[in-house]
PDB file of C-alpha atoms in Angstrom:
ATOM      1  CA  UNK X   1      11.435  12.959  15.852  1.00 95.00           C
ATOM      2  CA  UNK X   2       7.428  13.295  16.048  1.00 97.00           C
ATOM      3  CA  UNK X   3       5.146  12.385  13.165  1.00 96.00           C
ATOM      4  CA  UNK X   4       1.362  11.934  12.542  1.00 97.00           C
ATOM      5  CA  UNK X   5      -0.478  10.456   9.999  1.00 97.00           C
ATOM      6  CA  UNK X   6      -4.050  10.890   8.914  1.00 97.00           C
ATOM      7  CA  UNK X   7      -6.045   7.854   7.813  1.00 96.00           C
ATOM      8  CA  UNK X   8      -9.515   7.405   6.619  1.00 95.00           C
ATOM      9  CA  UNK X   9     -11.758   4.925   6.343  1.00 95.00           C
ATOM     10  CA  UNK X  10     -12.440   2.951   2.842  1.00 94.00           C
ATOM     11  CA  UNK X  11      -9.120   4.591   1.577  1.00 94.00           C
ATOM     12  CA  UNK X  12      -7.684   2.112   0.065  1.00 93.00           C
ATOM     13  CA  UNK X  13      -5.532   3.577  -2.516  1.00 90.00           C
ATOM     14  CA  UNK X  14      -3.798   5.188   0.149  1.00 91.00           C
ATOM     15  CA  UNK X  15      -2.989   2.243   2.235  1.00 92.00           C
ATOM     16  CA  UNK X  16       0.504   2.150   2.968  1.00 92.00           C
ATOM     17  CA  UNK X  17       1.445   5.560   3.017  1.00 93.00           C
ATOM     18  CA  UNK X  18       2.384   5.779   6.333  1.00 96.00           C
ATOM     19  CA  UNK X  19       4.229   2.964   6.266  1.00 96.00           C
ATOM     20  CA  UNK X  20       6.171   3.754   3.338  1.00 94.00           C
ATOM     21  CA  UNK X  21       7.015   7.163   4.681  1.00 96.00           C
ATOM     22  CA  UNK X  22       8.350   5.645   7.821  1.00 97.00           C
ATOM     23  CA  UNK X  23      10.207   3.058   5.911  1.00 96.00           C
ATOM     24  CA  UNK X  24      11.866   5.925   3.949  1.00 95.00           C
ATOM     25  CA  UNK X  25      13.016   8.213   7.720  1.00 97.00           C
ATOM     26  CA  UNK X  26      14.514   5.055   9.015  1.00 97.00           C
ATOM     27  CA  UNK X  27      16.554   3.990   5.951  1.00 96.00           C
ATOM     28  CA  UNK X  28      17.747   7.771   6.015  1.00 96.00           C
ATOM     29  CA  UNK X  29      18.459   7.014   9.742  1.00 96.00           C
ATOM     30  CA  UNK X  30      20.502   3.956   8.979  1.00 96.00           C
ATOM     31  CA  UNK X  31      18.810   1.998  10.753  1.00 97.00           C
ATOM     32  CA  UNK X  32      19.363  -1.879  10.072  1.00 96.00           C
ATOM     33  CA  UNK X  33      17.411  -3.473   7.234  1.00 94.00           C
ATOM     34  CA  UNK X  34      15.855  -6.185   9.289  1.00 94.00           C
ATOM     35  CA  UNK X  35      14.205  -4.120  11.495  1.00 97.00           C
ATOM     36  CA  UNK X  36      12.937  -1.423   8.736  1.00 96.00           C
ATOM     37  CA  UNK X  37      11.196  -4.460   7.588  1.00 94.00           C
ATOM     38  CA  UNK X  38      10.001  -5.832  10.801  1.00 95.00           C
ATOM     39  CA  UNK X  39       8.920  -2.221  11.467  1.00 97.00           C
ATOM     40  CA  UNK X  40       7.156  -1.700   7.958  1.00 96.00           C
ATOM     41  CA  UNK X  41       5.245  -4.824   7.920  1.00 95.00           C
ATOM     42  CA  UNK X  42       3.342  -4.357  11.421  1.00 97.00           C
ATOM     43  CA  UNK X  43       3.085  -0.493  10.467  1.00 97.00           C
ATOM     44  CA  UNK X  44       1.341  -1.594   7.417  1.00 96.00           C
ATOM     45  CA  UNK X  45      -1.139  -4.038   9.006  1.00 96.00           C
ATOM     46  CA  UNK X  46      -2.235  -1.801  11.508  1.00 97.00           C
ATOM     47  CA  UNK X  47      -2.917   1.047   8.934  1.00 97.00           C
ATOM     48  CA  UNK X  48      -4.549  -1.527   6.745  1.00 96.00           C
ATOM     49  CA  UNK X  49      -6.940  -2.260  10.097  1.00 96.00           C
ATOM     50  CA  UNK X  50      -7.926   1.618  10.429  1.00 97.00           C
ATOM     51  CA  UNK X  51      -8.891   1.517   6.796  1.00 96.00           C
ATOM     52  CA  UNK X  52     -11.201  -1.872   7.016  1.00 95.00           C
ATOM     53  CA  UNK X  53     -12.536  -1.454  10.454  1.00 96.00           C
ATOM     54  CA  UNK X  54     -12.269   1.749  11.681  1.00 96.00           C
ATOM     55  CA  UNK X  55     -13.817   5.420  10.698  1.00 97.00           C
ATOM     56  CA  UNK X  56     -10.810   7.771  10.435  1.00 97.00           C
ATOM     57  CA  UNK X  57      -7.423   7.112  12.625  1.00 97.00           C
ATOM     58  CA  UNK X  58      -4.114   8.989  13.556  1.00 98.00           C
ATOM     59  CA  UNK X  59      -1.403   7.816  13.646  1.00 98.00           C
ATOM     60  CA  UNK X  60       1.551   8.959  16.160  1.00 98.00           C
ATOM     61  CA  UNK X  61       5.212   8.065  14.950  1.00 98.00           C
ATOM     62  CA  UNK X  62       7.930   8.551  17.692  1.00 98.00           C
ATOM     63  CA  UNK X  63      11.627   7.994  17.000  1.00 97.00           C
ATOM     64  CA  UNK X  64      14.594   8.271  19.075  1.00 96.00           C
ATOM     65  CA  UNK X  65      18.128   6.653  19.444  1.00 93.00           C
ATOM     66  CA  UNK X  66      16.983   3.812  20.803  1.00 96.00           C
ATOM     67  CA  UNK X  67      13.602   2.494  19.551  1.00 97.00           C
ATOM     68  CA  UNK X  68      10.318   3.824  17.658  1.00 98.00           C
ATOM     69  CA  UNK X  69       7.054   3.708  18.734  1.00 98.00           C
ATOM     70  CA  UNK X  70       4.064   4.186  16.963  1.00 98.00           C
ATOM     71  CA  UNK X  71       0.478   4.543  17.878  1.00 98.00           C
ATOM     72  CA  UNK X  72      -2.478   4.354  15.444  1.00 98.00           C
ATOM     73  CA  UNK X  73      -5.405   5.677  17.021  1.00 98.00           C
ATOM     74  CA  UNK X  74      -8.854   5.389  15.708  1.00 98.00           C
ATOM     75  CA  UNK X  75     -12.100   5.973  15.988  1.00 98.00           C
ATOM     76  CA  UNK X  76     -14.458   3.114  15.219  1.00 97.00           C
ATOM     77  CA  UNK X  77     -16.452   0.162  16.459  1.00 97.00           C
ATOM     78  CA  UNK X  78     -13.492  -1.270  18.595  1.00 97.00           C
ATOM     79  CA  UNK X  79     -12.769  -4.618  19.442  1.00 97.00           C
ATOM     80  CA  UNK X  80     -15.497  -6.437  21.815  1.00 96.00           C
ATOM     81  CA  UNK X  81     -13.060  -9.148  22.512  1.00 96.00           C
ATOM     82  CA  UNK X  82      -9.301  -8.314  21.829  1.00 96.00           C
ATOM     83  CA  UNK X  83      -7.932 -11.777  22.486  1.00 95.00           C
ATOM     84  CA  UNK X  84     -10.188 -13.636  19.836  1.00 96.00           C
ATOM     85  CA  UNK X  85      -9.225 -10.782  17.314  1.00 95.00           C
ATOM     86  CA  UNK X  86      -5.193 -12.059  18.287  1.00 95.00           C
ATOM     87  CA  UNK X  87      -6.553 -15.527  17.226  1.00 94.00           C
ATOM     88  CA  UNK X  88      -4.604 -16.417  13.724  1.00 92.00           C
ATOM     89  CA  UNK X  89      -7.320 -16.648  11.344  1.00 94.00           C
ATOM     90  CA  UNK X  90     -10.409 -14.607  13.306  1.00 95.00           C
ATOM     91  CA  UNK X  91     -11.466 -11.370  11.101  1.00 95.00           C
ATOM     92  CA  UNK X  92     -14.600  -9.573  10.928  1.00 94.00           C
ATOM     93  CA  UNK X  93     -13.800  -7.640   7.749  1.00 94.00           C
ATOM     94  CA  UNK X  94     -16.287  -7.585   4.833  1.00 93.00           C
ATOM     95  CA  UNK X  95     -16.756  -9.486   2.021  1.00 93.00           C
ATOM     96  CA  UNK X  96     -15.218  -6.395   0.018  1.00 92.00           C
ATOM     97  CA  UNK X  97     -12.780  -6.253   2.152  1.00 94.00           C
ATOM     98  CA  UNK X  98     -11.808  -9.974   1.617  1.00 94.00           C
ATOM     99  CA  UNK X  99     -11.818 -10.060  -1.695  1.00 92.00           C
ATOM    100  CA  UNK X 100      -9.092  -7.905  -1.796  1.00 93.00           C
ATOM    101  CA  UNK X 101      -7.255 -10.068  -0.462  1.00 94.00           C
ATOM    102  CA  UNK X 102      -7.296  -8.389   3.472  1.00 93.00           C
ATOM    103  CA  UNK X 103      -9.327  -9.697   5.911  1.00 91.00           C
ATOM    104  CA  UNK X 104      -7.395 -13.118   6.002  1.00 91.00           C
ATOM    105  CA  UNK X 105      -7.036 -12.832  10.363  1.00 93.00           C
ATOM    106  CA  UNK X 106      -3.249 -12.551   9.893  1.00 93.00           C
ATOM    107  CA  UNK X 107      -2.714  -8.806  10.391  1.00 94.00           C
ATOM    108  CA  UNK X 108      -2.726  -8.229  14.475  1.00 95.00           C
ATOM    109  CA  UNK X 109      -0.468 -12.156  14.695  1.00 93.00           C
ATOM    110  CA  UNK X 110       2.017 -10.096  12.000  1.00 93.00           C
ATOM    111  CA  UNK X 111       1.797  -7.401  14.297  1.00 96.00           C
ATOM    112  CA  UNK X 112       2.803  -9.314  16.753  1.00 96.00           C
ATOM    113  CA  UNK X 113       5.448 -11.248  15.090  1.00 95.00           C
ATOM    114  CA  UNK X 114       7.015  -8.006  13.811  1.00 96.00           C
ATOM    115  CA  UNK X 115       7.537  -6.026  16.858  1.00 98.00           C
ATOM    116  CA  UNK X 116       8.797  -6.317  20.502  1.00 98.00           C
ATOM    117  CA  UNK X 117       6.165  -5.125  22.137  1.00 98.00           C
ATOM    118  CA  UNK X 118       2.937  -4.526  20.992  1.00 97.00           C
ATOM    119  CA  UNK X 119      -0.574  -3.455  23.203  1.00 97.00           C
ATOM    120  CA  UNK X 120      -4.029  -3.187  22.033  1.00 97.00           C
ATOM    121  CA  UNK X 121      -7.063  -0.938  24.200  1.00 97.00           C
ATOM    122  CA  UNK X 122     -10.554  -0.659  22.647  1.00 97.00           C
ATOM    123  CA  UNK X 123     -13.157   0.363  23.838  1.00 97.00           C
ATOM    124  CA  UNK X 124     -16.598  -0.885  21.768  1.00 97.00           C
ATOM    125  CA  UNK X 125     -18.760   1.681  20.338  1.00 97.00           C
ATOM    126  CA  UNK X 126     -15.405   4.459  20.571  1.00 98.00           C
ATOM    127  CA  UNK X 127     -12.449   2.987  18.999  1.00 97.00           C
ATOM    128  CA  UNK X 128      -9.373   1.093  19.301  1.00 98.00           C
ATOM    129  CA  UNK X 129      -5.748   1.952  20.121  1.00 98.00           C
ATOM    130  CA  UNK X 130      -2.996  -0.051  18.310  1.00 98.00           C
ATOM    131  CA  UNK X 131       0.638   0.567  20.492  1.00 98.00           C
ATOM    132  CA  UNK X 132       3.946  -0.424  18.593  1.00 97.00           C
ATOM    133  CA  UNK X 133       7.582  -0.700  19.986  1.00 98.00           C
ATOM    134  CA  UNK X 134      10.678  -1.991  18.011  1.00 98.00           C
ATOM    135  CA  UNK X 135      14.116  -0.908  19.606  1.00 98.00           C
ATOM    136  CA  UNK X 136      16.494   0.683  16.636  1.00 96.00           C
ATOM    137  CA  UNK X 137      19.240  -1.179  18.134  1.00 86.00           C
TER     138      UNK X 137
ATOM    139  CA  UNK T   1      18.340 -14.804 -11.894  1.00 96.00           C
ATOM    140  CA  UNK T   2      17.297 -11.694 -13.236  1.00 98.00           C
ATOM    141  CA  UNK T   3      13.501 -10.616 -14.207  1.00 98.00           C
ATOM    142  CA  UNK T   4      14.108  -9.947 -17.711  1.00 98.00           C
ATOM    143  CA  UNK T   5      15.956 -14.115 -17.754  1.00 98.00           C
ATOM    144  CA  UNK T   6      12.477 -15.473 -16.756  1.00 98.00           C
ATOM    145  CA  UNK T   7      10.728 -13.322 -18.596  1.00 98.00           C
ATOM    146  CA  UNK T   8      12.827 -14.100 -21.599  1.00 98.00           C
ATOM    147  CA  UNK T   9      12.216 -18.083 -20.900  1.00 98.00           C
ATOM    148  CA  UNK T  10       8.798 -18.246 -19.571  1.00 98.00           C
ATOM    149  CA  UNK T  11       7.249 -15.488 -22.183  1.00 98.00           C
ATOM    150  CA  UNK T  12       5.817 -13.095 -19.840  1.00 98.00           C
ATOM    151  CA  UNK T  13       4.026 -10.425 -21.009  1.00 98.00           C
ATOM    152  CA  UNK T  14       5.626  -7.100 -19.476  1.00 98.00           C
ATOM    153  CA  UNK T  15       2.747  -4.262 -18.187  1.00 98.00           C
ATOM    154  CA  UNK T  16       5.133  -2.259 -16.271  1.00 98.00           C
ATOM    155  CA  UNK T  17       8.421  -1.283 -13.656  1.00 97.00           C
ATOM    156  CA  UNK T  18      10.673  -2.357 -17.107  1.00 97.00           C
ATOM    157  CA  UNK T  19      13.392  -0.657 -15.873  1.00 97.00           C
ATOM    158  CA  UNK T  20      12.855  -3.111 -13.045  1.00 98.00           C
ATOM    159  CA  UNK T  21      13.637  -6.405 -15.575  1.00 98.00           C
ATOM    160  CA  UNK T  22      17.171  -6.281 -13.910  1.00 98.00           C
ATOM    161  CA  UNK T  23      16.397  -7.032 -10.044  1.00 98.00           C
ATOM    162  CA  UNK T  24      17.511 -10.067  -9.093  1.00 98.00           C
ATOM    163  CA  UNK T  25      15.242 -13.309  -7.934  1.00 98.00           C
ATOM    164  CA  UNK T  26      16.717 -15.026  -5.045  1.00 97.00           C
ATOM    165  CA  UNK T  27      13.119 -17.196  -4.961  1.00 98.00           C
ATOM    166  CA  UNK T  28       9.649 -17.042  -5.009  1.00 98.00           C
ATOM    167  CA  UNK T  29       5.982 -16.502  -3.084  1.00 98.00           C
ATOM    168  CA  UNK T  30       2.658 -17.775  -4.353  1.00 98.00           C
ATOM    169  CA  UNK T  31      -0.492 -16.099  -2.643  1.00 97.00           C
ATOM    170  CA  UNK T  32      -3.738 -14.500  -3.047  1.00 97.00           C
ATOM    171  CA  UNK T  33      -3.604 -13.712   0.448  1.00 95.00           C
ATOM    172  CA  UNK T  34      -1.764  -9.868   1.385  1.00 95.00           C
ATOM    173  CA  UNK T  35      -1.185 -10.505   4.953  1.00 92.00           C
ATOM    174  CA  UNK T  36       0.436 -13.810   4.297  1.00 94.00           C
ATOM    175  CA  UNK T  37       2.581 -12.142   1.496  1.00 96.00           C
ATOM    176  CA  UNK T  38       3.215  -9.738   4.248  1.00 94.00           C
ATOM    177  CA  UNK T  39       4.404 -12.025   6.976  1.00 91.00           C
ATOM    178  CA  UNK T  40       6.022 -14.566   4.457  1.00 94.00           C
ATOM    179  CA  UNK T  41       7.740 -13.207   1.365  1.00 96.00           C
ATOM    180  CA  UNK T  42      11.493 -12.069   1.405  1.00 95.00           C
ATOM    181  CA  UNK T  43      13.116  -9.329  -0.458  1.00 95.00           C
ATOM    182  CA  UNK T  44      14.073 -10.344  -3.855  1.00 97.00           C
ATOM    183  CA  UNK T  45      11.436 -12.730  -4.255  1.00 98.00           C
ATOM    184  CA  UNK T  46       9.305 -13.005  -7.132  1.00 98.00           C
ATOM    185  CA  UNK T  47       5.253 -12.741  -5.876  1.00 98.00           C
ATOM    186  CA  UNK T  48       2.599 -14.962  -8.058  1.00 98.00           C
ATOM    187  CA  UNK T  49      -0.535 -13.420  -7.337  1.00 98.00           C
ATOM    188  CA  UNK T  50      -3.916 -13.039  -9.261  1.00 97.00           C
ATOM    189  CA  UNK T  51      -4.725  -9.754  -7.194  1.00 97.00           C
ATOM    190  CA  UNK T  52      -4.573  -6.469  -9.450  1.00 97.00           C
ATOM    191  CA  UNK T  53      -5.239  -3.897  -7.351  1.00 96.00           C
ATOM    192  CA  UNK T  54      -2.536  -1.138  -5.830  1.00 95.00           C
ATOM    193  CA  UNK T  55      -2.244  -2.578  -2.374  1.00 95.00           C
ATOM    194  CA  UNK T  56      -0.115  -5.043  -4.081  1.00 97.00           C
ATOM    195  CA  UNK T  57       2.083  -2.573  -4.937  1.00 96.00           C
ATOM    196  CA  UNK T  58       2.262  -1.371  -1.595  1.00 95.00           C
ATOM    197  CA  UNK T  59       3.336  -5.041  -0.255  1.00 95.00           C
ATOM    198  CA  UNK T  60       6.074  -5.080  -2.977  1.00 97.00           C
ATOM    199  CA  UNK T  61       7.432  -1.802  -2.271  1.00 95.00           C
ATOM    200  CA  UNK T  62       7.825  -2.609   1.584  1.00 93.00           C
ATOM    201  CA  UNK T  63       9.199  -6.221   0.980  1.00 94.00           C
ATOM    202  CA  UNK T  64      11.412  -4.883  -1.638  1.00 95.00           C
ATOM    203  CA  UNK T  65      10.316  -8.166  -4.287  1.00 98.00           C
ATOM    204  CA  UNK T  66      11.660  -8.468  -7.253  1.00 98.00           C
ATOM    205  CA  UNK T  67       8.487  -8.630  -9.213  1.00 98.00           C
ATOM    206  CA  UNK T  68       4.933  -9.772  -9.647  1.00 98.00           C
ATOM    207  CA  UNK T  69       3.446 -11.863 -12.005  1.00 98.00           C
ATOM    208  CA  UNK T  70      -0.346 -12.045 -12.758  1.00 98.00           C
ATOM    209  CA  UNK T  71      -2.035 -14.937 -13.801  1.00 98.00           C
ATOM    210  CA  UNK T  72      -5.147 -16.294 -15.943  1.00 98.00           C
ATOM    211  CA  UNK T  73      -4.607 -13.587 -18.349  1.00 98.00           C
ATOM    212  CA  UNK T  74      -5.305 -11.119 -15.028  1.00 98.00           C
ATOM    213  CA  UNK T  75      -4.492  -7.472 -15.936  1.00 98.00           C
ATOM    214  CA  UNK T  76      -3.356  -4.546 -13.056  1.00 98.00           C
ATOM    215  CA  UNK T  77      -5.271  -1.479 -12.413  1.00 96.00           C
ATOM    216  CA  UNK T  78      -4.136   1.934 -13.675  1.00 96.00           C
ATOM    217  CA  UNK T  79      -2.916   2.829  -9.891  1.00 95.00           C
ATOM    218  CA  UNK T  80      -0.891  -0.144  -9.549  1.00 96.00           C
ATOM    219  CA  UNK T  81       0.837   0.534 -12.950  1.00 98.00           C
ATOM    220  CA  UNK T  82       1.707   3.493 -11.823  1.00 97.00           C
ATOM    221  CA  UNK T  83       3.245   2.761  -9.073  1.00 96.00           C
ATOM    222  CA  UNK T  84       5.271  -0.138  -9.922  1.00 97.00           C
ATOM    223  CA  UNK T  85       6.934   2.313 -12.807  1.00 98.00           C
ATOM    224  CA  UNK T  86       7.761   4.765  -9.941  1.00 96.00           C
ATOM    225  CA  UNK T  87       8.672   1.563  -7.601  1.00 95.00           C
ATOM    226  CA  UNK T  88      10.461   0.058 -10.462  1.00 97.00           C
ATOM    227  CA  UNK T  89       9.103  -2.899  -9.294  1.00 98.00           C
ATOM    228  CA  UNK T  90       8.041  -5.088 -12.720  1.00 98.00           C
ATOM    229  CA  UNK T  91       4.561  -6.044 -12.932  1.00 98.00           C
ATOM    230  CA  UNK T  92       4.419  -9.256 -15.591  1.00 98.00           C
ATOM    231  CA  UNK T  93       1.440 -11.442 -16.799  1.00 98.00           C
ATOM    232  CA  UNK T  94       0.724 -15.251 -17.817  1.00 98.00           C
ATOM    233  CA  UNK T  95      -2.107 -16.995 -18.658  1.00 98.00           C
ATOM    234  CA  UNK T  96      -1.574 -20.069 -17.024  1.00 98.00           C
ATOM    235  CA  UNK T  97      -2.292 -20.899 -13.367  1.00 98.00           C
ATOM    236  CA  UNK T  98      -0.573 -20.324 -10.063  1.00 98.00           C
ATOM    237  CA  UNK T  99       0.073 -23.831  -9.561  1.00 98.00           C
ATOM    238  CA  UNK T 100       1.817 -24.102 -13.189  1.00 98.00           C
ATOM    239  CA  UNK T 101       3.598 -20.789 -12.996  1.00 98.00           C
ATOM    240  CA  UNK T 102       4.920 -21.295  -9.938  1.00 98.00           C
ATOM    241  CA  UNK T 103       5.935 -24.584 -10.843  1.00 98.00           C
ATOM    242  CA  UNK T 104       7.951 -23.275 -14.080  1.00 98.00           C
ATOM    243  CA  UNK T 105       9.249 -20.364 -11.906  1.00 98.00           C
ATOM    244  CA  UNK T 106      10.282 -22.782  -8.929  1.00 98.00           C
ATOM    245  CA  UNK T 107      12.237 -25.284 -11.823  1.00 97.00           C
ATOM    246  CA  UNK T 108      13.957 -22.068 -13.465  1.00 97.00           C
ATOM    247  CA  UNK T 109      15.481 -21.043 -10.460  1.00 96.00           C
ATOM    248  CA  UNK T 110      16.559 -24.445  -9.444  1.00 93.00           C
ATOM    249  CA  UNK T 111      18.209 -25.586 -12.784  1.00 86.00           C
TER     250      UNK T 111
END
């Protein structure tokens, strides 16, 4: 099964679409609650990313037997140094951004800690590439 | 415990998602935060919180919690009202402070 998402920058409100689209194709796909979740939370930081950091994004949702694998790809200012932006607790959102609440440097560790493979590739001044795997089984 | 129990005994005020009041609380997260709410919370857990706007609702929907309770007298936004009566997902409101409310919460579902 292919998908793809639009997401634009600012857009808020709509935060979490994607994710809760997804969450609703895998629970009609049986597939086990723990990883819905596991899948839903990363989803939803990465889509939360596009809408703080980046322009406009799309994002690519594979699924299969065995695994799904998602790619959010935006357009934006990239990432100069991927590694810091890993760091638990480094952001560069605004101070809009922050006050909702985001911004908090938590969302690429949960990313992390809610998937079995994850890659980042950015390139500055173009925009960044967000990879997610989590096996179905 | 259900929702409508500690709403009953703590005197929550009730904005939204009633025909939520009969999920059941298996505990509870405290946080301003929404990426630590993300990583942290479990389904079925209650979420004290003074943020109002619909991204909240988002973070309940996808962690499945039981409900959220505002503080300080904090009200939600139209969107997120919305949403938690579609998510039936209660949104409730205090005017005391997280560290009090989650206090009472925390004691009710020890007893």
């Amino acid at each position: 099964m292919h998908f793809e998402y639009h997401v634009e920058s600012g857009d808020f409100i709509n935060a979490g679409s994607t994710s809760s689209a997804v969450k609703k194709t895998l629970k009609q796909l049986n597939v086990d609650s723990s990883i819905i979740k596991r899948t839903v939370v990363a989803l939803y930081e990465a889509e939360v990313n596009i809408v703080a950091h980046a322009y406009k994004g799309t994002i690519y949702v594979d699924i299969d037997q065995e695994a799904i694998t998602i790619r959010l790809v935006d357009e934006g200012p990239g990432i100069p140094d991927i590694d810091k932006a890993m760091e638990m607790g480094y952001s560069t959102a605004s101070p809009s951004v922050r006050e909702m609440g985001f911004g908090a440097g938590m969302g690429l560790p949960n990313i992390k800690n809610n998937t079995d493979r994850m890659s980042i590739t950015s390139k500055v001044g173009v925009g960044t590439t967000v990879e997610i795997y989590n096996k179905l089984q | 415990m259900t929702v409508k129990e500690v709403v009953e005994k703590l005197n929550f005020k009730v904005f939204s998602g009633a025909e939520g009041l009969q999920n059941e609380i298996i505990g509870g997260y405290t946080g301003d935060l929404l990426s630590d709410v993300m990583g942290n919370a479990e389904a079925s857990h209650i979420w004290i919180t003074l943020q109002t706007h619909k991204n909240v609702m988002a973070i309940a929907t996808l962690k499945e919690l039981a409900a959220i309770v505002l503080v300080k007298g904090y009200k939600p936004e139209e969107e997120t009202i919305n949403q938690s009566n579609e998510e039936n997902i209660p949104i409730l409101g205090t005017d005391e402070d997280e560290f009090e409310i989650s206090a009472k919460i925390f004691n009710l579902l020890n007893q």
